[in-house]
Coordinates of C-alpha atoms in Angstrom, one line a residue:
Chain A
M1 CA 12.8 5.4 -46.5
K2 CA 15.7 6.3 -44.3
R3 CA 14.5 8.2 -41.4
K4 CA 15.5 9.2 -37.8
L5 CA 13.7 6.9 -34.6
L6 CA 13.5 9.4 -31.5
T7 CA 13.7 8.1 -28.2
V8 CA 12.5 9.7 -25.1
I9 CA 11.8 8.2 -22.1
T10 CA 10.3 9.9 -19.6
E11 CA 8.1 11.1 -16.5
Q12 CA 4.7 10.6 -17.2
A13 CA 3.3 14.2 -15.8
L14 CA 4.6 14.7 -19.0
E15 CA 2.8 13.0 -21.7
R16 CA 0.4 16.3 -22.6
Q17 CA 3.5 18.0 -22.6
L18 CA 5.8 16.0 -25.3
V19 CA 2.6 15.2 -27.3
Q20 CA 2.4 18.7 -27.7
C21 CA 6.3 19.6 -28.6
V22 CA 6.5 16.5 -30.7
M23 CA 3.1 17.7 -33.1
D24 CA 3.9 21.5 -33.0
H25 CA 7.5 21.1 -34.4
G26 CA 5.6 19.1 -37.9
A27 CA 6.2 14.8 -37.3
R28 CA 3.2 12.7 -38.7
G29 CA 2.2 10.6 -35.6
Y30 CA 3.6 8.9 -32.5
T31 CA 4.0 6.4 -30.0
L32 CA 3.2 6.4 -26.5
T33 CA 4.4 2.9 -24.4
E34 CA 4.0 2.6 -20.5
A35 CA 7.3 1.8 -19.1
R36 CA 9.2 1.6 -15.6
G37 CA 12.0 2.8 -14.8
Q38 CA 15.0 4.2 -12.8
G39 CA 18.0 6.3 -12.8
R40 CA 19.3 9.8 -12.5
R41 CA 15.8 12.1 -11.8
G42 CA 17.4 15.7 -13.7
V43 CA 20.7 16.7 -13.6
R44 CA 20.0 18.2 -9.5
S45 CA 19.7 14.7 -8.2
A46 CA 21.9 11.6 -7.4
D47 CA 19.2 9.4 -6.3
F48 CA 17.8 7.1 -8.1
E49 CA 14.4 6.7 -8.0
Q50 CA 12.3 3.6 -10.1
V51 CA 9.4 5.8 -11.3
G52 CA 6.7 5.7 -13.8
N53 CA 7.7 6.7 -16.8
I54 CA 6.3 6.7 -20.5
R55 CA 8.1 6.3 -23.6
L56 CA 7.5 8.9 -26.7
E57 CA 8.6 7.2 -30.3
V58 CA 8.4 9.5 -33.4
I59 CA 10.1 8.3 -36.7
C60 CA 11.0 12.1 -38.7
E61 CA 13.4 13.6 -40.5
E62 CA 17.5 14.0 -38.6
D63 CA 15.9 16.8 -37.9
V64 CA 13.2 17.8 -36.7
A65 CA 13.9 15.4 -34.6
R66 CA 16.7 17.8 -33.3
Q67 CA 14.3 20.4 -32.8
I68 CA 12.2 18.5 -30.9
A69 CA 15.1 17.1 -28.4
E70 CA 16.2 20.5 -28.7
T71 CA 12.8 21.7 -27.4
L72 CA 12.0 19.1 -24.8
H73 CA 15.6 19.6 -23.7
K74 CA 15.0 22.8 -22.9
K75 CA 11.7 22.8 -21.5
Y76 CA 11.9 20.2 -19.0
F77 CA 15.5 18.2 -18.7
D78 CA 16.7 20.6 -16.1
D79 CA 13.5 19.4 -13.8
F80 CA 12.6 16.1 -14.9
A81 CA 14.3 12.8 -16.1
M82 CA 14.7 12.3 -19.2
V83 CA 16.7 10.7 -21.8
L84 CA 16.7 11.0 -25.3
Y85 CA 18.0 8.7 -28.3
L86 CA 18.2 9.0 -32.2
Q87 CA 18.4 5.4 -34.1
D88 CA 18.4 4.8 -38.4
V89 CA 15.6 3.0 -39.2
E90 CA 14.4 2.2 -42.2
V91 CA 11.3 2.7 -43.5
L92 CA 9.4 0.2 -45.1
R93 CA 6.6 1.1 -48.4
S94 CA 5.5 4.3 -46.7
E95 CA 4.6 7.7 -48.3
K96 CA 3.8 9.4 -45.2
F97 CA 6.7 10.4 -42.6
Chain B
M1 CA 24.6 -12.2 -34.7
K2 CA 23.4 -9.7 -36.9
R3 CA 20.1 -9.7 -38.2
K4 CA 17.1 -7.3 -39.0
L5 CA 14.6 -5.8 -36.4
L6 CA 11.5 -5.3 -37.1
T7 CA 9.1 -3.7 -35.9
V8 CA 4.6 -3.0 -36.9
I9 CA 2.5 -0.3 -34.7
T10 CA -0.9 -0.7 -35.8
E11 CA -3.9 -1.3 -35.2
Q12 CA -5.2 -3.5 -32.5
A13 CA -7.9 -5.9 -34.4
L14 CA -4.8 -7.0 -36.1
E15 CA -3.0 -9.1 -33.3
R16 CA -4.4 -11.8 -34.5
Q17 CA -3.4 -11.4 -38.3
L18 CA 0.1 -9.9 -37.4
V19 CA 0.6 -13.0 -35.1
Q20 CA -0.3 -15.1 -37.6
C21 CA 1.6 -13.7 -40.6
V22 CA 5.2 -13.2 -38.4
M23 CA 4.3 -17.7 -38.3
D24 CA 3.9 -18.1 -41.7
H25 CA 6.4 -17.5 -43.4
G26 CA 8.9 -19.0 -40.7
A27 CA 10.3 -16.5 -38.0
R28 CA 10.6 -17.7 -34.6
G29 CA 8.5 -15.0 -32.3
Y30 CA 8.0 -12.3 -32.2
T31 CA 7.2 -9.5 -29.1
L32 CA 4.1 -7.2 -28.8
T33 CA 3.4 -4.6 -26.9
E34 CA 0.3 -2.1 -25.8
A35 CA 1.1 1.4 -26.9
R36 CA -0.6 4.1 -28.4
G37 CA 0.2 5.9 -30.7
Q38 CA -1.9 8.8 -33.4
G39 CA -1.2 9.6 -37.0
R40 CA -2.6 8.8 -40.2
R41 CA -5.0 6.6 -41.1
G42 CA -3.9 4.4 -43.5
V43 CA -3.6 6.5 -47.2
R44 CA -6.7 7.2 -47.0
S45 CA -7.9 9.8 -44.4
A46 CA -5.7 12.9 -43.3
D47 CA -7.5 12.5 -40.3
F48 CA -5.2 12.5 -36.9
E49 CA -6.7 10.0 -34.3
Q50 CA -5.4 9.0 -30.8
V51 CA -6.0 5.0 -31.0
G52 CA -5.2 2.0 -29.1
N53 CA -2.4 1.0 -31.3
I54 CA 0.2 -2.8 -30.8
R55 CA 3.5 -2.2 -31.2
L56 CA 5.1 -6.0 -32.5
E57 CA 8.7 -7.7 -33.2
V58 CA 10.5 -9.5 -34.9
I59 CA 14.2 -10.7 -35.2
C60 CA 14.8 -12.1 -38.2
E61 CA 16.8 -12.9 -41.8
E62 CA 16.6 -9.2 -44.2
D63 CA 14.3 -11.5 -46.6
V64 CA 12.2 -12.8 -44.2
A65 CA 11.4 -9.8 -42.6
R66 CA 11.1 -8.1 -45.9
Q67 CA 8.7 -10.6 -46.8
I68 CA 6.1 -10.1 -44.0
A69 CA 6.3 -6.6 -44.6
E70 CA 5.6 -6.3 -48.0
T71 CA 2.7 -9.5 -47.0
L72 CA 1.3 -7.0 -43.9
H73 CA 1.2 -4.0 -46.7
K74 CA -0.7 -5.5 -49.4
K75 CA -3.5 -7.1 -47.7
Y76 CA -3.9 -4.5 -44.0
F77 CA -2.2 -0.8 -45.7
D78 CA -4.7 0.3 -46.9
D79 CA -7.4 -0.7 -44.6
F80 CA -5.4 -0.1 -41.2
A81 CA -3.2 2.6 -39.3
M82 CA 0.0 0.6 -39.7
V83 CA 3.8 1.6 -39.2
L84 CA 6.7 -0.8 -40.8
Y85 CA 11.2 0.1 -39.7
L86 CA 13.8 -2.3 -40.2
Q87 CA 17.2 -2.0 -38.2
D88 CA 19.9 -3.5 -37.5
V89 CA 20.6 -5.8 -34.3
E90 CA 22.8 -7.6 -33.3
V91 CA 21.7 -10.8 -31.7
L92 CA 24.0 -12.5 -28.8
R93 CA 24.2 -15.2 -27.9
S94 CA 22.1 -17.5 -29.6
E95 CA 21.9 -20.2 -31.9
K96 CA 17.5 -19.2 -32.0
F97 CA 17.5 -16.5 -35.0
Chain C
M1 CA 26.8 10.5 -27.8
K2 CA 27.1 6.6 -28.8
R3 CA 26.6 4.7 -26.9
K4 CA 25.2 0.8 -27.0
L5 CA 21.7 0.0 -26.7
L6 CA 21.1 -3.6 -25.0
T7 CA 17.4 -5.2 -25.0
V8 CA 16.8 -7.8 -23.2
I9 CA 13.7 -10.1 -23.9
T10 CA 12.8 -12.4 -21.1
E11 CA 9.9 -14.0 -18.1
Q12 CA 8.4 -11.3 -16.3
A13 CA 9.9 -14.8 -13.2
L14 CA 13.0 -12.3 -14.1
E15 CA 12.5 -9.0 -13.3
R16 CA 14.1 -8.4 -9.9
Q17 CA 17.7 -10.7 -10.8
L18 CA 17.5 -8.5 -13.7
V19 CA 17.7 -4.8 -12.9
Q20 CA 20.0 -6.2 -10.0
C21 CA 22.2 -8.0 -13.0
V22 CA 21.8 -4.7 -14.1
M23 CA 22.7 -2.5 -11.7
D24 CA 25.9 -4.7 -10.3
H25 CA 27.2 -3.6 -13.9
G26 CA 27.6 -0.1 -13.0
A27 CA 24.7 1.0 -15.9
R28 CA 23.1 4.0 -15.5
G29 CA 19.8 3.5 -15.5
Y30 CA 17.1 1.1 -17.1
T31 CA 13.1 1.1 -18.2
L32 CA 11.0 -2.2 -18.5
T33 CA 8.3 -2.7 -20.6
E34 CA 5.4 -5.4 -20.5
A35 CA 5.6 -7.6 -23.2
R36 CA 3.9 -11.0 -24.6
G37 CA 6.1 -13.1 -27.4
Q38 CA 6.0 -16.1 -28.2
G39 CA 9.4 -18.5 -29.3
R40 CA 11.7 -21.0 -28.4
R41 CA 11.4 -21.7 -24.9
G42 CA 15.3 -21.6 -23.7
V43 CA 17.4 -24.2 -25.2
R44 CA 16.3 -27.3 -23.9
S45 CA 12.7 -27.5 -26.1
A46 CA 11.1 -26.9 -29.9
D47 CA 7.7 -25.7 -28.3
F48 CA 6.6 -22.7 -28.7
E49 CA 4.3 -20.5 -25.8
Q50 CA 2.0 -17.8 -25.7
V51 CA 4.2 -16.0 -22.3
G52 CA 3.2 -12.4 -20.3
N53 CA 7.7 -11.2 -20.9
I54 CA 9.2 -8.4 -19.7
R55 CA 11.6 -6.6 -21.5
L56 CA 14.6 -4.3 -19.8
E57 CA 16.8 -1.4 -21.9
V58 CA 19.8 -0.7 -20.8
I59 CA 21.5 2.8 -22.5
C60 CA 25.3 1.2 -21.7
E61 CA 29.1 1.1 -23.2
E62 CA 29.0 -1.7 -25.6
D63 CA 31.4 -2.5 -22.8
V64 CA 29.0 -3.2 -20.1
A65 CA 26.3 -4.1 -22.5
R66 CA 28.5 -7.0 -23.1
Q67 CA 29.6 -8.1 -19.8
I68 CA 25.3 -7.8 -19.3
A69 CA 24.4 -10.4 -21.3
E70 CA 27.0 -12.4 -20.5
T71 CA 25.9 -12.8 -17.5
L72 CA 22.8 -13.3 -17.4
H73 CA 23.4 -15.7 -20.4
K74 CA 25.4 -17.8 -17.7
K75 CA 22.8 -17.8 -15.4
Y76 CA 19.4 -17.9 -17.0
F77 CA 19.6 -18.7 -20.7
D78 CA 19.7 -22.7 -20.8
D79 CA 16.8 -21.9 -18.3
F80 CA 14.6 -19.1 -19.8
A81 CA 13.0 -18.0 -22.7
M82 CA 16.2 -14.9 -23.3
V83 CA 16.3 -12.6 -26.2
L84 CA 19.4 -10.5 -26.0
Y85 CA 21.1 -8.0 -28.9
L86 CA 22.2 -5.0 -29.5
Q87 CA 21.8 -1.1 -30.9
D88 CA 23.6 1.2 -32.2
V89 CA 22.1 4.7 -30.0
E90 CA 23.1 8.5 -30.4
V91 CA 22.2 9.7 -27.1
L92 CA 21.3 13.4 -27.7
R93 CA 21.9 16.3 -24.6
S94 CA 23.1 14.2 -21.8
E95 CA 25.5 13.9 -19.0
K96 CA 24.6 10.9 -17.8
F97 CA 25.8 7.6 -19.7

């Protein structure tokens, strides 16, 4: 079953909002992992800094993935370090997405 | 070198069984990361619950990935939260898979 | 925006060198997660052993990804367990890579 894997890497402070956003858009689940990283912070700064990050992964239909990304971008992209990307995945043996 | 990346996200209680299954199928290695997540639990319940999960990743030939997935599905899918998916990867500079 | 996701799974002892290498090649950021794993150790040994690993992920142009991989391979592949692979990703809503 072809689906999209949406990965969001952002600051730990946004964990609750991320989960809420994903569930609001009708995703059937998500996976969170702790991460560290470095990158440009939002669009306002050229500084690099090492920060505690989270990575959220959601498997869903492409349109849902794009809607989640759009919402997160609008709400948080200016003020938080956030990277969003999509990948193709083949979900095996599941009726759940 | 084109290979498949098989990702299995499931409950921590299955770690030992997962590793055993992967090695039994002749995979050359695996990577485990701790995760948290929420999703439908198995096929028996519509409940969502936040649980401690593990993510297991294995790079291997496609047929091995599908055999591992099939075995895990048969043994554990009814009783444990489990998501299985495949992605294409290009393994760089290795003779090891 | 199409980019490559380079994933490097290797021993924790190399964390500082990995980050340095990635930044030296002009990548705009990276993500690190803790992992455990098992696999053949370098090219010198057929032994399997469970070790503390790190996973480094970098999103960048394909040529940068290949240069990073080449550098890491040359410097560390003989002496450390190291897996390198590339995937296609679509980076959403960013001007940052």
